[in-house]
């Protein structure tokens, strides 16, 4: 696309899933406001496709936040006015960008700021093994028993990484600072890659699970990795082990996870991702006493939001100039 877009202030922008109400505060939208007729901010997520299409039909520019709202072919083909999608992050598997391209709809992404996911992973691990949420609750609720739990010391324990990419390698570096042994495995992991990451290579998934005191999941969700942790896998973990998942909910069989948590077959879980988000109010995970739950906020930080929305503004302006930037190639 090279020709300039008609800038007669007819464009309508929808900013989606702004849960914390920070989109317009994290960047200067003034240059965009001067060139469009309206900007609407939505702070909730709609899963029903009919309701989503009804809401978004009037808009020709959509600014998506990560994968909170999904845009499969079935949704995109029902939005005849849509001309451009700006999404946060360098990848968004919730958007069928290939189909969008066939409709002449560019999809532009953004970079990231800081290391929020890395920080969040260790916040979950430390919250669990140090029993911080539980002890905090006991103090605030007036439990007369001053100390109630014995924290798990990390030194000498084994951190298992189910997936060892860039983030997994960073997690491993911090684990070693705590004196932990780090072992990794994935369907395509090799001894050579293990050496590059500075971790041991488990012989199999089962071997990884059996020796992990803390297991952290770092895989991309795909048909081959969906439910890569089933009930039989989770039962290989020690009763004293903790599971951390900040990647994607469906990597773990959620029903099986609820079962092993409720039955005490593992010590606990730190979760930031779920099969359905937001997590339904009646979901059994909400009552699991040995789980620390966060609302898919591992990537959230002031630094990241500033980069997300600053570059979203740049992407929208570039589209209005007829020269989209940071366009997804696949």
Coordinates of N, CA and C in Angstrom, one line a residue, residues 150-259:
X150 N 6.1 -23.7 56.2 CA 7.6 -23.8 56.0 C 7.9 -23.6 54.6
X151 N 8.6 -22.5 54.2 CA 8.9 -22.3 52.8 C 9.9 -23.3 52.2
X152 N 9.8 -23.5 50.9 CA 10.7 -24.4 50.2 C 11.9 -23.7 49.8
X153 N 13.1 -24.1 50.3 CA 14.3 -23.4 49.9 C 14.7 -23.8 48.5
X154 N 15.1 -22.9 47.7 CA 15.4 -23.1 46.3 C 16.9 -23.7 46.0
X155 N 17.8 -23.3 46.9 CA 19.2 -23.7 46.7 C 19.3 -25.2 46.6
X156 N 19.9 -25.8 45.6 CA 20.1 -27.2 45.4 C 18.9 -27.9 44.8
X157 N 17.7 -27.2 44.6 CA 16.6 -27.7 44.0 C 16.7 -27.7 42.5
X158 N 15.8 -28.4 41.8 CA 15.8 -28.4 40.3 C 14.7 -27.7 39.7
X159 N 15.1 -26.8 38.8 CA 14.1 -26.0 38.0 C 14.0 -26.7 36.7
X160 N 12.8 -27.2 36.3 CA 12.6 -27.8 35.0 C 12.0 -26.8 34.1
X161 N 12.5 -26.7 32.9 CA 12.0 -25.8 31.8 C 11.3 -26.6 30.7
X162 N 10.0 -26.5 30.6 CA 9.4 -27.1 29.4 C 9.4 -26.1 28.3
X163 N 10.4 -26.2 27.5 CA 10.7 -25.1 26.5 C 11.8 -24.2 26.9
X164 N 12.8 -24.2 26.1 CA 14.0 -23.4 26.5 C 14.4 -22.5 25.3
X165 N 13.6 -21.4 25.2 CA 14.0 -20.3 24.2 C 14.7 -19.2 24.9
X166 N 14.5 -18.0 24.4 CA 15.2 -16.8 25.0 C 14.7 -16.6 26.4
X167 N 13.4 -16.7 26.6 CA 12.8 -16.4 27.9 C 13.3 -17.5 28.9
X168 N 13.2 -18.8 28.5 CA 13.6 -19.9 29.3 C 15.1 -19.7 29.7
X169 N 15.9 -19.3 28.8 CA 17.3 -19.1 29.1 C 17.5 -18.0 30.2
X170 N 16.7 -17.0 30.1 CA 16.8 -15.9 31.1 C 16.3 -16.4 32.5
X171 N 15.2 -17.2 32.5 CA 14.8 -17.8 33.7 C 15.8 -18.6 34.3
X172 N 16.6 -19.4 33.5 CA 17.6 -20.3 34.0 C 18.8 -19.5 34.6
X173 N 19.1 -18.3 34.1 CA 20.2 -17.5 34.6 C 19.8 -17.1 36.0
X174 N 18.6 -16.7 36.3 CA 18.2 -16.3 37.6 C 18.2 -17.5 38.6
X175 N 17.7 -18.6 38.0 CA 17.7 -19.8 38.9 C 19.0 -20.2 39.4
X176 N 20.0 -20.0 38.6 CA 21.4 -20.3 39.0 C 21.9 -19.4 40.1
X177 N 21.4 -18.1 40.0 CA 21.7 -17.2 41.1 C 21.2 -17.6 42.5
X178 N 20.1 -18.4 42.4 CA 19.6 -19.0 43.7 C 20.2 -20.3 44.0
X179 N 21.2 -20.8 43.2 CA 21.8 -22.0 43.4 C 21.1 -23.2 43.0
X180 N 20.2 -23.0 42.0 CA 19.4 -24.1 41.5 C 20.0 -24.8 40.3
X181 N 19.7 -26.1 40.2 CA 20.1 -26.9 39.0 C 19.0 -26.7 38.0
X182 N 19.3 -26.5 36.7 CA 18.3 -26.2 35.7 C 18.4 -27.3 34.6
X183 N 17.2 -27.9 34.3 CA 17.1 -29.0 33.3 C 16.0 -28.5 32.3
X184 N 16.2 -28.8 31.0 CA 15.2 -28.4 30.1 C 14.8 -29.5 29.1
X185 N 13.6 -29.4 28.5 CA 13.2 -30.3 27.5 C 12.1 -29.7 26.7
X186 N 12.0 -30.0 25.4 CA 10.9 -29.7 24.6 C 11.0 -30.7 23.4
X187 N 9.9 -30.8 22.6 CA 9.9 -31.7 21.5 C 11.1 -31.6 20.6
X188 N 11.6 -30.4 20.4 CA 12.7 -30.2 19.5 C 14.0 -29.8 20.2
X189 N 14.1 -30.0 21.5 CA 15.3 -29.6 22.2 C 16.4 -30.6 22.0
X190 N 17.7 -30.1 21.9 CA 18.8 -30.9 21.6 C 19.9 -30.6 22.7
X191 N 20.9 -31.5 22.8 CA 22.0 -31.3 23.7 C 22.8 -30.0 23.3
X192 N 22.9 -29.8 22.0 CA 23.6 -28.6 21.5 C 22.9 -27.3 22.0
X193 N 21.6 -27.3 21.9 CA 20.8 -26.1 22.3 C 20.9 -26.0 23.8
X194 N 20.9 -27.1 24.5 CA 21.0 -27.1 26.0 C 22.3 -26.4 26.4
X195 N 23.4 -26.8 25.7 CA 24.7 -26.2 26.0 C 24.7 -24.7 25.8
X196 N 24.1 -24.3 24.7 CA 24.0 -22.9 24.4 C 23.2 -22.1 25.5
X197 N 22.2 -22.7 26.0 CA 21.4 -22.1 27.0 C 22.0 -22.3 28.4
X198 N 23.0 -23.1 28.5 CA 23.6 -23.3 29.8 C 22.8 -24.2 30.8
X199 N 22.0 -25.1 30.2 CA 21.1 -26.0 31.0 C 21.4 -27.4 30.7
X200 N 21.0 -28.3 31.5 CA 21.0 -29.7 31.2 C 19.9 -30.1 30.3
X201 N 20.1 -31.2 29.6 CA 19.0 -31.7 28.6 C 18.4 -32.9 29.2
X202 N 17.1 -32.9 29.5 CA 16.5 -34.1 30.0 C 16.3 -35.1 28.8
X203 N 16.3 -36.4 29.1 CA 16.2 -37.4 28.1 C 14.8 -37.4 27.5
X204 N 13.8 -37.0 28.3 CA 12.4 -37.1 27.9 C 11.5 -36.2 28.7
X205 N 10.3 -36.0 28.2 CA 9.4 -35.2 29.0 C 9.2 -35.8 30.4
X206 N 9.0 -37.1 30.4 CA 8.8 -37.8 31.7 C 10.0 -37.5 32.6
X207 N 11.2 -37.6 32.1 CA 12.4 -37.4 32.9 C 12.4 -36.0 33.5
X208 N 12.0 -35.1 32.7 CA 12.0 -33.7 33.1 C 11.0 -33.5 34.3
X209 N 9.8 -34.1 34.1 CA 8.8 -33.9 35.2 C 9.2 -34.6 36.5
X210 N 9.7 -35.7 36.4 CA 10.0 -36.5 37.6 C 11.1 -35.9 38.4
X211 N 12.0 -35.0 37.9 CA 13.0 -34.4 38.7 C 12.8 -33.0 39.0
X212 N 11.7 -32.4 38.5 CA 11.5 -30.9 38.7 C 10.9 -30.6 40.1
X213 N 11.6 -29.7 40.8 CA 10.9 -29.2 42.0 C 10.0 -28.0 41.7
X214 N 10.5 -27.3 40.6 CA 9.6 -26.2 40.1 C 9.7 -26.5 38.6
X215 N 8.5 -26.5 37.9 CA 8.4 -26.7 36.5 C 7.8 -25.5 35.9
X216 N 8.5 -24.8 35.0 CA 8.0 -23.6 34.3 C 7.8 -23.9 32.8
X217 N 6.6 -23.5 32.3 CA 6.2 -23.8 31.0 C 6.5 -22.7 30.0
X218 N 7.3 -22.9 28.9 CA 7.7 -21.9 28.0 C 7.5 -22.4 26.6
X219 N 6.4 -22.7 26.2 CA 6.1 -23.2 24.8 C 5.1 -22.4 24.1
X220 N 5.2 -22.4 22.8 CA 4.1 -21.7 21.9 C 3.0 -22.7 21.8
X221 N 1.8 -22.2 21.9 CA 0.6 -23.1 21.7 C 0.4 -23.4 20.3
X222 N 0.3 -24.7 20.0 CA 0.0 -25.1 18.6 C -0.8 -26.4 18.7
X223 N -1.3 -27.0 17.6 CA -2.0 -28.3 17.7 C -1.1 -29.3 18.4
X224 N 0.2 -29.3 18.2 CA 1.1 -30.3 18.7 C 1.4 -30.1 20.2
X225 N 1.2 -28.9 20.7 CA 1.6 -28.7 22.1 C 0.4 -28.5 23.0
X226 N -0.8 -28.4 22.4 CA -2.0 -28.3 23.2 C -2.2 -29.5 24.1
X227 N -2.4 -29.3 25.4 CA -2.5 -30.3 26.4 C -1.2 -31.2 26.4
X228 N 0.0 -30.5 26.3 CA 1.2 -31.3 26.4 C 1.4 -31.8 27.8
X229 N 0.7 -31.1 28.7 CA 0.7 -31.7 30.1 C -0.7 -32.2 30.4
X230 N -0.9 -33.5 30.3 CA -2.1 -34.1 30.6 C -2.1 -34.7 32.0
X231 N -3.1 -35.3 32.5 CA -3.2 -35.8 33.8 C -2.0 -36.8 34.1
X232 N -1.8 -37.7 33.2 CA -0.7 -38.6 33.4 C 0.7 -38.0 33.5
X233 N 0.8 -36.8 32.9 CA 2.1 -36.0 33.0 C 2.2 -35.4 34.3
X234 N 1.1 -34.7 34.7 CA 1.1 -34.0 36.0 C 1.3 -34.9 37.2
X235 N 0.9 -36.2 37.0 CA 1.1 -37.1 38.1 C 2.5 -37.6 38.2
X236 N 3.3 -37.3 37.3 CA 4.8 -37.6 37.3 C 5.5 -36.6 38.2
X237 N 4.9 -35.4 38.4 CA 5.5 -34.4 39.3 C 5.5 -34.9 40.8
X238 N 6.5 -34.4 41.5 CA 6.5 -34.8 43.0 C 5.4 -34.1 43.7
X239 N 4.9 -34.7 44.8 CA 3.9 -34.0 45.6 C 4.4 -32.7 46.2
X240 N 5.7 -32.5 46.2 CA 6.3 -31.2 46.7 C 6.6 -30.2 45.5
X241 N 6.2 -30.6 44.3 CA 6.6 -29.7 43.2 C 5.6 -28.6 42.9
X242 N 6.1 -27.6 42.2 CA 5.2 -26.5 41.8 C 5.2 -26.3 40.3
X243 N 4.1 -26.0 39.8 CA 4.0 -25.7 38.3 C 3.7 -24.3 38.1
X244 N 4.5 -23.7 37.1 CA 4.3 -22.3 36.7 C 3.9 -22.3 35.2
X245 N 2.8 -21.6 34.9 CA 2.5 -21.4 33.5 C 2.1 -19.9 33.2
X246 N 3.0 -19.3 32.5 CA 2.8 -17.9 32.0 C 2.7 -17.9 30.5
X247 N 2.6 -19.0 29.8 CA 2.7 -19.1 28.4 C 1.3 -19.1 27.8
X248 N 0.6 -20.2 27.8 CA -0.8 -20.2 27.3 C -1.5 -21.3 28.1
X249 N -2.8 -21.0 28.5 CA -3.5 -21.9 29.3 C -3.7 -23.3 28.8
X250 N -4.1 -23.5 27.5 CA -4.3 -24.8 26.9 C -3.1 -25.7 26.8
X251 N -1.9 -25.2 27.1 CA -0.8 -26.1 27.1 C -0.9 -27.2 28.2
X252 N -1.7 -26.8 29.2 CA -2.0 -27.7 30.3 C -3.5 -28.1 30.3
X253 N -3.7 -29.4 30.5 CA -5.1 -29.8 30.6 C -5.7 -29.2 31.9
X254 N -6.5 -28.2 31.8 CA -7.0 -27.5 32.9 C -7.8 -28.3 33.9
X255 N -8.6 -29.2 33.4 CA -9.4 -30.1 34.3 C -8.5 -31.0 35.1
X256 N -7.4 -31.5 34.4 CA -6.5 -32.3 35.1 C -5.7 -31.5 36.2
X257 N -5.4 -30.3 35.9 CA -4.6 -29.5 36.8 C -5.5 -29.2 38.1
X258 N -6.8 -28.9 37.8 CA -7.7 -28.7 39.0 C -7.7 -29.9 39.9
X259 N -7.7 -31.1 39.3 CA -7.8 -32.4 40.0 C -6.5 -32.5 40.9

